[in-house]
Amino acid sequence: MNCPRRRKRLAHDKDFMAITVPSIHGSEYLDYTVETHASTALKVMDEFRQQEMLCDLVLHVTYKESTVDYKVHKVVLASCSSYFRAMFTSSFKECDASEVTLRDVCPQVVGRLIDFAYTSHITVGKKCVLHILLAAMRYQVEDVAKACCDFLIKQLEPANVIGISRFAEEIGCTELHQWSRDYINTHFNEVTKEEEFFSLSHCQLLELISQDSLKVLCESEVYKACTDWVSRDIENRSQYLHALLNAVHIYALPPKFLKKQLQSCPVLSKANCCKDLLSKIFQEMTLRKGSPAPPRGTQFIFVAGGYLLYTKTQLYRQQSLASMEAYDPKKNVWIKLANMGIPCSGLGACSLFGLFYTVGGRNLSLQNNTESSALCCYNPMTNQWSQRASLNVPRNRVGVGVVDGNIYAVGGSHGSTHHSSVERWDPESNRWTFVCPMSVARLGAGVAACNGALYVAGGFDGHNRLNTAEKYQPDTNAWYRLAPMSTIRSGMGLVCVDLYLYAIGGYDGLNQLNSVERYNISRNLWEPRASMQYSRSAHGVTVHQGGIFVLGGFSQHDFQPIVECYCPQRNEWTCVTNMSVGRSGIGVAVTMEPCPGSLSEQEDADDDNESP
């Protein structure tokens, strides 16, 4: 017998098929997308799961003696997990199975991964994140693994970073492992004070300190970390000290520090062969036989302060600058850093034990002209400035050099007084003391340290510009006259490369110079070298990876922004980059790159202190 409802539906279908479709004029196509379709469909699938509808798989999750069952849809698991995609779409027996067992994994953690597959949402906290990350890596739920990594990266600190690094390495979480290693390298000095550090095996410690990317202000931090690790279990660990010291850049250790270790380090008394090694190296340092160890990591060229004279709204304006920036020759990029506390030009600069120092100078503006006696210290690890003990007298256009871990401030001027005096700063006592003065007053002289001596050339004595040169020997506290340069030079640059001194540019009383001459220390004579492409005086000079970089300076009528680099082997100059603005009287030195985490965002606003 026919069902009335069935007959009614067929009649409806018949009527529907009989409908005449009208013709449509106008646009031929319509693209239509419902943005919420995917999330709505996933929500419906989750409702099916909750009601155990259309589920085609039962997951038996066993851990120890407990088992939890989850009814799920294969297609949902396969959509967010490479592990389950391979399981259900390849020739594995589980492909057609209605039941699958997962062993040795916490059921609650698997439950969270299943919830994520259906909802695209997961919450992780400190108590569960490692368990969830382990399961996410095991079952290749990449989005959850990344969420866990992002959370853990934000939780990194000196006390936990070694443990997290080792965990990430064991489970194959490359991103987290790399972040952890970078954190350890950047915060090495803090990490080595924590308990986790002392749980490292000697192989793990050796691997850590062998990295060239280790960021330390001074190699003594690496040495001390090794001896602290050994002293924690000196009877069993002293046998590894020799291998560890081979990874330390011993020739980069300050001689004073090394001498103290030989006298009083208790760990060395348990390892005579190590003490003999260090004693031999210290003797070589004393005799100037040892070559300096290459610095760890990337080295930048730092530029502080400077002087500008320019017109703005048809008014002449002169000023010293407070700016600080660093140049990476490898990437050819400039980085803006924290400004100095006070604008300064005519300052000297140097690097000592990883820190950047500025000495003296002056704050010059239309309203002010004050010479400085300040010693300021910039820490590239923190991007912060701090003050040290002031000079005994203010010194503008001062020369600066570093010998045996001490900073020397040479000459300069205070008002109409031109100094022949020289001061030495000891970082341990934070005190300046006068040493033997030069034979003549010098302002804008070239100063460089080489082989344990301090060399000075050129400058202005208040009446005459000079071509004379002399050197200071700290052990005798005396100056010795050298062969004069072939050219009179004040406002010149002087650097040492491979036991040669290079006198670069300057002013001869009539013109800015582009000429260069080299002093042969062993033969006591000067010889000409290739000239710069641009004439300049009151410029900055420094050495980076064997090349001589010249920055800024005054060139006839303009302040020079172009940076040139000299290759001693090829005897040629190359223009490599431009500074943000040309200026003279800058402080320049090379030291470790600033730590990215310490750099605050620098505003791009138009600042009168930065550019005309």
Short mmCIF file of N, CA and C in Angstrom, two decimals, residues 19 53 68 134 146 166 180 183 200 216 228 233 318 359 383 397-398 402 409 425 430 432 457 491-492 531 534 556 596:
data_model
loop_
_atom_site.label_atom_id
_atom_site.label_comp_id
_atom_site.label_asym_id
_atom_site.label_seq_id
_atom_site.Cartn_x
_atom_site.Cartn_y
_atom_site.Cartn_z
N ILE A 19 9.62 23.50 -12.45
CA ILE A 19 9.79 24.95 -12.37
C ILE A 19 10.63 25.45 -13.55
N MET A 53 29.03 10.66 17.75
CA MET A 53 28.37 10.44 16.46
C MET A 53 29.40 10.44 15.34
N VAL A 68 42.71 5.35 29.21
CA VAL A 68 41.57 6.23 28.92
C VAL A 68 41.25 6.10 27.44
N LEU A 134 56.35 17.72 24.86
CA LEU A 134 56.86 16.38 24.56
C LEU A 134 55.87 15.60 23.71
N LYS A 146 54.79 24.76 18.63
CA LYS A 146 55.24 26.16 18.51
C LYS A 146 54.70 27.01 19.65
N ARG A 166 68.71 21.43 27.39
CA ARG A 166 68.98 19.98 27.30
C ARG A 166 67.70 19.22 26.96
N SER A 180 67.50 28.71 23.46
CA SER A 180 68.12 28.48 24.76
C SER A 180 69.63 28.68 24.69
N TYR A 183 70.43 32.27 24.49
CA TYR A 183 70.24 32.90 25.79
C TYR A 183 71.47 32.62 26.69
N LEU A 200 76.47 20.28 34.61
CA LEU A 200 76.98 19.95 33.28
C LEU A 200 78.11 18.93 33.38
N VAL A 216 80.93 37.54 26.21
CA VAL A 216 81.53 37.89 27.50
C VAL A 216 82.30 39.18 27.33
N ASP A 228 85.43 27.51 38.67
CA ASP A 228 84.32 27.33 39.62
C ASP A 228 83.67 25.97 39.45
N ASP A 233 83.69 19.98 42.56
CA ASP A 233 84.07 18.60 42.86
C ASP A 233 85.52 18.42 42.42
N GLN A 318 76.24 75.70 15.83
CA GLN A 318 77.34 74.79 16.12
C GLN A 318 77.01 74.01 17.40
N VAL A 359 86.69 59.51 26.85
CA VAL A 359 87.56 60.28 27.75
C VAL A 359 87.55 61.74 27.32
N ASN A 383 73.44 48.11 26.97
CA ASN A 383 73.13 49.35 26.24
C ASN A 383 72.94 50.51 27.22
N ARG A 397 90.07 67.33 22.83
CA ARG A 397 90.88 66.79 21.74
C ARG A 397 92.06 65.98 22.30
N VAL A 398 91.71 65.10 23.22
CA VAL A 398 92.68 64.27 23.93
C VAL A 398 92.98 63.01 23.12
N VAL A 402 95.45 52.22 25.19
CA VAL A 402 95.36 51.21 26.24
C VAL A 402 96.63 50.37 26.24
N ALA A 409 95.36 58.89 29.00
CA ALA A 409 94.84 60.12 28.41
C ALA A 409 96.03 61.04 28.15
N TRP A 425 94.67 55.58 33.91
CA TRP A 425 93.54 55.10 34.73
C TRP A 425 93.64 53.59 34.95
N ASN A 430 90.04 52.38 40.06
CA ASN A 430 89.22 53.48 39.52
C ASN A 430 89.85 54.83 39.88
N TRP A 432 92.82 57.92 38.50
CA TRP A 432 93.74 58.49 37.52
C TRP A 432 94.99 58.98 38.25
N ALA A 457 102.16 60.88 18.02
CA ALA A 457 102.74 61.57 16.87
C ALA A 457 101.89 62.80 16.54
N GLY A 491 95.33 66.90 14.39
CA GLY A 491 94.03 66.31 14.09
C GLY A 491 94.15 65.06 13.26
N MET A 492 95.20 64.30 13.47
CA MET A 492 95.49 63.10 12.67
C MET A 492 94.97 61.85 13.37
N SER A 531 97.30 57.11 -0.41
CA SER A 531 96.49 58.17 0.19
C SER A 531 95.02 57.79 0.22
N TYR A 534 89.64 60.79 0.33
CA TYR A 534 89.14 62.09 0.80
C TYR A 534 90.08 62.66 1.84
N GLN A 556 88.06 70.33 4.27
CA GLN A 556 88.08 71.66 3.64
C GLN A 556 86.90 72.52 4.09
N PRO A 596 71.15 42.10 21.36
CA PRO A 596 69.87 42.55 20.82
C PRO A 596 68.82 42.80 21.89
#
